[in-house]
Amino acid sequence: MRTVVDLTRCQGYAQCVFHAPEVFELHGEEGLLYATGVPENQVERVRQAAAACPVQAILLGEEVSVGAR
């Protein structure tokens, strides 16, 4: 599964970090770092993170374009 975060929508609520800390990391107070390729053992956690995002900034799927922002 691939993940893309629309960083223009992300407001730094860090719900993704809470749900999937192995994939998402808050760097400083506002900078989000994340893995675009999700390990198989983290797929369900990343889905929960995407569902928990208050601004729906996380896009998931096998065919997510790296250029999607």
Tab-separated table of N, CA, C and O in Angstrom:
chain	number	residue	atom	x	y	z
A	1	MET	N	0.851	-1.184	0.000
A	1	MET	CA	0.000	0.000	0.000
A	1	MET	C	0.889	1.237	0.000
A	1	MET	O	1.924	1.264	0.635
A	2	ARG	N	0.437	2.244	-0.719
A	2	ARG	CA	1.154	3.519	-0.755
A	2	ARG	C	0.369	4.574	0.011
A	2	ARG	O	-0.847	4.511	0.085
A	3	THR	N	1.076	5.528	0.542
A	3	THR	CA	0.481	6.612	1.311
A	3	THR	C	1.008	7.941	0.802
A	3	THR	O	2.195	8.075	0.540
A	4	VAL	N	0.109	8.905	0.677
A	4	VAL	CA	0.497	10.282	0.360
A	4	VAL	C	-0.278	11.177	1.306
A	4	VAL	O	-1.470	10.982	1.525
A	5	VAL	N	0.414	12.135	1.894
A	5	VAL	CA	-0.240	13.109	2.767
A	5	VAL	C	-0.246	14.451	2.047
A	5	VAL	O	0.795	14.920	1.591
A	6	ASP	N	-1.420	15.042	1.951
A	6	ASP	CA	-1.551	16.375	1.370
A	6	ASP	C	-1.094	17.363	2.447
A	6	ASP	O	-1.847	17.710	3.355
A	7	LEU	N	0.148	17.778	2.347
A	7	LEU	CA	0.729	18.636	3.383
A	7	LEU	C	0.143	20.041	3.386
A	7	LEU	O	0.321	20.776	4.362
A	8	THR	N	-0.564	20.413	2.329
A	8	THR	CA	-1.243	21.712	2.349
A	8	THR	C	-2.517	21.638	3.191
A	8	THR	O	-2.986	22.661	3.672
A	9	ARG	N	-3.054	20.442	3.367
A	9	ARG	CA	-4.251	20.255	4.205
A	9	ARG	C	-3.889	19.913	5.645
A	9	ARG	O	-4.633	20.223	6.561
A	10	CYS	N	-2.764	19.234	5.825
A	10	CYS	CA	-2.353	18.774	7.153
A	10	CYS	C	-2.222	19.966	8.104
A	10	CYS	O	-1.571	20.964	7.780
A	11	GLN	N	-2.841	19.844	9.259
A	11	GLN	CA	-2.801	20.908	10.262
A	11	GLN	C	-1.983	20.527	11.494
A	11	GLN	O	-1.975	21.247	12.471
A	12	GLY	N	-1.330	19.374	11.458
A	12	GLY	CA	-0.467	18.965	12.558
A	12	GLY	C	-1.199	18.459	13.786
A	12	GLY	O	-0.669	18.530	14.892
A	13	TYR	N	-2.405	17.923	13.619
A	13	TYR	CA	-3.149	17.378	14.758
A	13	TYR	C	-2.506	16.111	15.312
A	13	TYR	O	-2.768	15.715	16.433
A	14	ALA	N	-1.691	15.440	14.505
A	14	ALA	CA	-0.899	14.265	14.893
A	14	ALA	C	-1.721	13.024	15.229
A	14	ALA	O	-1.215	12.127	15.893
A	15	GLN	N	-2.951	12.957	14.787
A	15	GLN	CA	-3.725	11.740	15.004
A	15	GLN	C	-3.083	10.566	14.271
A	15	GLN	O	-3.105	9.436	14.751
A	16	CYS	N	-2.490	10.821	13.122
A	16	CYS	CA	-1.815	9.767	12.366
A	16	CYS	C	-0.624	9.212	13.157
A	16	CYS	O	-0.395	8.007	13.177
A	17	VAL	N	0.104	10.093	13.830
A	17	VAL	CA	1.258	9.683	14.628
A	17	VAL	C	0.802	8.804	15.786
A	17	VAL	O	1.435	7.793	16.103
A	18	PHE	N	-0.307	9.147	16.388
A	18	PHE	CA	-0.855	8.363	17.497
A	18	PHE	C	-1.248	6.963	17.025
A	18	PHE	O	-0.962	5.975	17.687
A	19	HIS	N	-1.879	6.862	15.859
A	19	HIS	CA	-2.371	5.578	15.360
A	19	HIS	C	-1.299	4.722	14.692
A	19	HIS	O	-1.367	3.490	14.770
A	20	ALA	N	-0.334	5.345	14.030
A	20	ALA	CA	0.693	4.585	13.300
A	20	ALA	C	2.069	5.236	13.452
A	20	ALA	O	2.623	5.781	12.499
A	21	PRO	N	2.635	5.176	14.644
A	21	PRO	CA	3.917	5.856	14.885
A	21	PRO	C	5.094	5.282	14.098
A	21	PRO	O	6.105	5.955	13.941
A	22	GLU	N	4.973	4.077	13.569
A	22	GLU	CA	6.057	3.511	12.764
A	22	GLU	C	6.053	4.048	11.335
A	22	GLU	O	7.022	3.891	10.612
A	23	VAL	N	4.955	4.701	10.951
A	23	VAL	CA	4.826	5.233	9.591
A	23	VAL	C	4.856	6.758	9.578
A	23	VAL	O	5.440	7.361	8.686
A	24	PHE	N	4.238	7.380	10.578
A	24	PHE	CA	4.143	8.840	10.648
A	24	PHE	C	4.943	9.361	11.834
A	24	PHE	O	4.934	8.776	12.902
A	25	GLU	N	5.613	10.493	11.626
A	25	GLU	CA	6.403	11.104	12.694
A	25	GLU	C	6.270	12.619	12.601
A	25	GLU	O	6.423	13.205	11.526
A	26	LEU	N	5.972	13.240	13.720
A	26	LEU	CA	5.894	14.694	13.769
A	26	LEU	C	7.287	15.217	14.078
A	26	LEU	O	7.877	14.879	15.102
A	27	HIS	N	7.811	16.002	13.170
A	27	HIS	CA	9.151	16.557	13.317
A	27	HIS	C	8.997	18.027	13.700
A	27	HIS	O	8.544	18.840	12.892
A	28	GLY	N	9.328	18.346	14.924
A	28	GLY	CA	9.061	19.689	15.424
A	28	GLY	C	7.578	19.807	15.723
A	28	GLY	O	6.914	18.811	15.997
A	29	GLU	N	7.030	20.989	15.666
A	29	GLU	CA	5.617	21.172	15.979
A	29	GLU	C	4.708	21.049	14.773
A	29	GLU	O	3.525	20.798	14.907
A	30	GLU	N	5.245	21.240	13.578
A	30	GLU	CA	4.375	21.244	12.408
A	30	GLU	C	4.847	20.382	11.249
A	30	GLU	O	4.090	20.187	10.300
A	31	GLY	N	6.051	19.864	11.278
A	31	GLY	CA	6.571	19.102	10.141
A	31	GLY	C	6.251	17.624	10.255
A	31	GLY	O	6.689	16.960	11.183
A	32	LEU	N	5.510	17.087	9.306
A	32	LEU	CA	5.158	15.680	9.311
A	32	LEU	C	6.063	14.915	8.360
A	32	LEU	O	6.211	15.278	7.197
A	33	LEU	N	6.679	13.869	8.872
A	33	LEU	CA	7.459	12.945	8.060
A	33	LEU	C	6.680	11.642	8.005
A	33	LEU	O	6.061	11.245	8.993
A	34	TYR	N	6.703	10.961	6.845
A	34	TYR	CA	5.971	9.702	6.737
A	34	TYR	C	6.591	8.810	5.679
A	34	TYR	O	7.287	9.282	4.781
A	35	ALA	N	6.339	7.525	5.801
A	35	ALA	CA	6.802	6.554	4.815
A	35	ALA	C	5.752	6.437	3.722
A	35	ALA	O	4.575	6.263	4.027
A	36	THR	N	6.155	6.547	2.469
A	36	THR	CA	5.186	6.423	1.377
A	36	THR	C	4.794	4.973	1.145
A	36	THR	O	3.665	4.689	0.763
A	37	GLY	N	5.705	4.060	1.389
A	37	GLY	CA	5.404	2.640	1.287
A	37	GLY	C	5.092	2.101	2.670
A	37	GLY	O	5.895	2.233	3.583
A	38	VAL	N	3.911	1.527	2.825
A	38	VAL	CA	3.478	1.049	4.142
A	38	VAL	C	3.815	-0.434	4.283
A	38	VAL	O	3.395	-1.244	3.455
A	39	PRO	N	4.563	-0.814	5.331
A	39	PRO	CA	4.840	-2.232	5.567
A	39	PRO	C	3.524	-2.990	5.804
A	39	PRO	O	2.574	-2.443	6.367
A	40	GLU	N	3.493	-4.222	5.381
A	40	GLU	CA	2.282	-5.046	5.490
A	40	GLU	C	1.733	-5.093	6.918
A	40	GLU	O	0.526	-5.048	7.123
A	41	ASN	N	2.621	-5.134	7.895
A	41	ASN	CA	2.157	-5.228	9.287
A	41	ASN	C	1.619	-3.899	9.832
A	41	ASN	O	1.144	-3.840	10.964
A	42	GLN	N	1.657	-2.830	9.037
A	42	GLN	CA	1.175	-1.522	9.474
A	42	GLN	C	-0.056	-1.041	8.705
A	42	GLN	O	-0.568	0.047	8.977
A	43	VAL	N	-0.536	-1.842	7.760
A	43	VAL	CA	-1.633	-1.420	6.893
A	43	VAL	C	-2.881	-1.037	7.688
A	43	VAL	O	-3.466	0.031	7.463
A	44	GLU	N	-3.295	-1.858	8.618
A	44	GLU	CA	-4.517	-1.555	9.386
A	44	GLU	C	-4.334	-0.300	10.236
A	44	GLU	O	-5.232	0.528	10.341
A	45	ARG	N	-3.166	-0.127	10.818
A	45	ARG	CA	-2.904	1.072	11.623
A	45	ARG	C	-2.945	2.337	10.761
A	45	ARG	O	-3.454	3.364	11.178
A	46	VAL	N	-2.420	2.246	9.541
A	46	VAL	CA	-2.426	3.402	8.637
A	46	VAL	C	-3.861	3.711	8.194
A	46	VAL	O	-4.240	4.876	8.079
A	47	ARG	N	-4.657	2.697	7.969
A	47	ARG	CA	-6.068	2.929	7.635
A	47	ARG	C	-6.784	3.637	8.786
A	47	ARG	O	-7.584	4.541	8.572
A	48	GLN	N	-6.495	3.229	10.006
A	48	GLN	CA	-7.073	3.899	11.179
A	48	GLN	C	-6.588	5.342	11.263
A	48	GLN	O	-7.359	6.242	11.597
A	49	ALA	N	-5.320	5.554	10.967
A	49	ALA	CA	-4.759	6.912	10.984
A	49	ALA	C	-5.453	7.793	9.956
A	49	ALA	O	-5.797	8.941	10.240
A	50	ALA	N	-5.666	7.258	8.754
A	50	ALA	CA	-6.338	8.026	7.700
A	50	ALA	C	-7.767	8.365	8.112
A	50	ALA	O	-8.234	9.491	7.901
A	51	ALA	N	-8.451	7.425	8.718
A	51	ALA	CA	-9.830	7.661	9.164
A	51	ALA	C	-9.883	8.681	10.296
A	51	ALA	O	-10.848	9.442	10.411
A	52	ALA	N	-8.839	8.723	11.112
A	52	ALA	CA	-8.816	9.630	12.264
A	52	ALA	C	-8.375	11.047	11.907
A	52	ALA	O	-8.565	11.972	12.705
A	53	CYS	N	-7.809	11.239	10.724
A	53	CYS	CA	-7.323	12.564	10.340
A	53	CYS	C	-8.493	13.547	10.240
A	53	CYS	O	-9.388	13.363	9.413
A	54	PRO	N	-8.511	14.601	11.062
A	54	PRO	CA	-9.631	15.541	11.063
A	54	PRO	C	-9.823	16.298	9.752
A	54	PRO	O	-10.922	16.732	9.442
A	55	VAL	N	-8.752	16.433	8.957
A	55	VAL	CA	-8.855	17.177	7.699
A	55	VAL	C	-8.758	16.269	6.473
A	55	VAL	O	-8.674	16.743	5.343
A	56	GLN	N	-8.759	14.942	6.717
A	56	GLN	CA	-8.706	13.943	5.641
A	56	GLN	C	-7.562	14.210	4.664
A	56	GLN	O	-7.747	14.201	3.452
A	57	ALA	N	-6.368	14.421	5.209
A	57	ALA	CA	-5.199	14.746	4.395
A	57	ALA	C	-4.432	13.510	3.923
A	57	ALA	O	-3.522	13.631	3.120
A	58	ILE	N	-4.807	12.322	4.404
A	58	ILE	CA	-4.066	11.102	4.083
A	58	ILE	C	-4.778	10.324	2.981
A	58	ILE	O	-5.945	9.968	3.126
A	59	LEU	N	-4.056	10.075	1.894
A	59	LEU	CA	-4.580	9.294	0.780
A	59	LEU	C	-3.908	7.930	0.794
A	59	LEU	O	-2.685	7.834	0.963
A	60	LEU	N	-4.703	6.875	0.615
A	60	LEU	CA	-4.193	5.513	0.662
A	60	LEU	C	-4.538	4.760	-0.596
A	60	LEU	O	-5.541	5.044	-1.245
A	61	GLY	N	-3.744	3.756	-0.908
A	61	GLY	CA	-4.078	2.873	-1.999
A	61	GLY	C	-2.868	2.404	-2.759
A	61	GLY	O	-1.796	2.978	-2.659
A	62	GLU	N	-3.059	1.351	-3.515
A	62	GLU	CA	-1.985	0.794	-4.328
A	62	GLU	C	-1.615	1.732	-5.470
A	62	GLU	O	-0.492	1.773	-5.918
A	63	GLU	N	-2.575	2.490	-5.952
A	63	GLU	CA	-2.359	3.301	-7.135
A	63	GLU	C	-2.225	4.798	-6.833
A	63	GLU	O	-2.364	5.614	-7.715
A	64	VAL	N	-1.963	5.165	-5.583
A	64	VAL	CA	-1.803	6.571	-5.228
A	64	VAL	C	-0.593	7.112	-5.963
A	64	VAL	O	0.485	6.550	-5.919
A	65	SER	N	-0.795	8.203	-6.649
A	65	SER	CA	0.294	8.835	-7.401
A	65	SER	C	1.199	9.609	-6.451
A	65	SER	O	0.717	10.329	-5.589
A	66	VAL	N	2.483	9.457	-6.626
A	66	VAL	CA	3.426	10.205	-5.793
A	66	VAL	C	3.249	11.699	-5.997
A	66	VAL	O	3.489	12.487	-5.107
A	67	GLY	N	2.785	12.125	-7.160
A	67	GLY	CA	2.589	13.530	-7.439
A	67	GLY	C	1.305	14.091	-6.859
A	67	GLY	O	1.092	15.294	-6.904
A	68	ALA	N	0.446	13.260	-6.265
A	68	ALA	CA	-0.825	13.761	-5.685
A	68	ALA	C	-0.517	14.586	-4.458
A	68	ALA	O	0.203	14.168	-3.575
A	69	ARG	N	-1.058	15.774	-4.423
A	69	ARG	CA	-0.836	16.650	-3.255
A	69	ARG	C	-2.085	17.407	-2.957
A	69	ARG	O	-2.749	17.958	-3.638
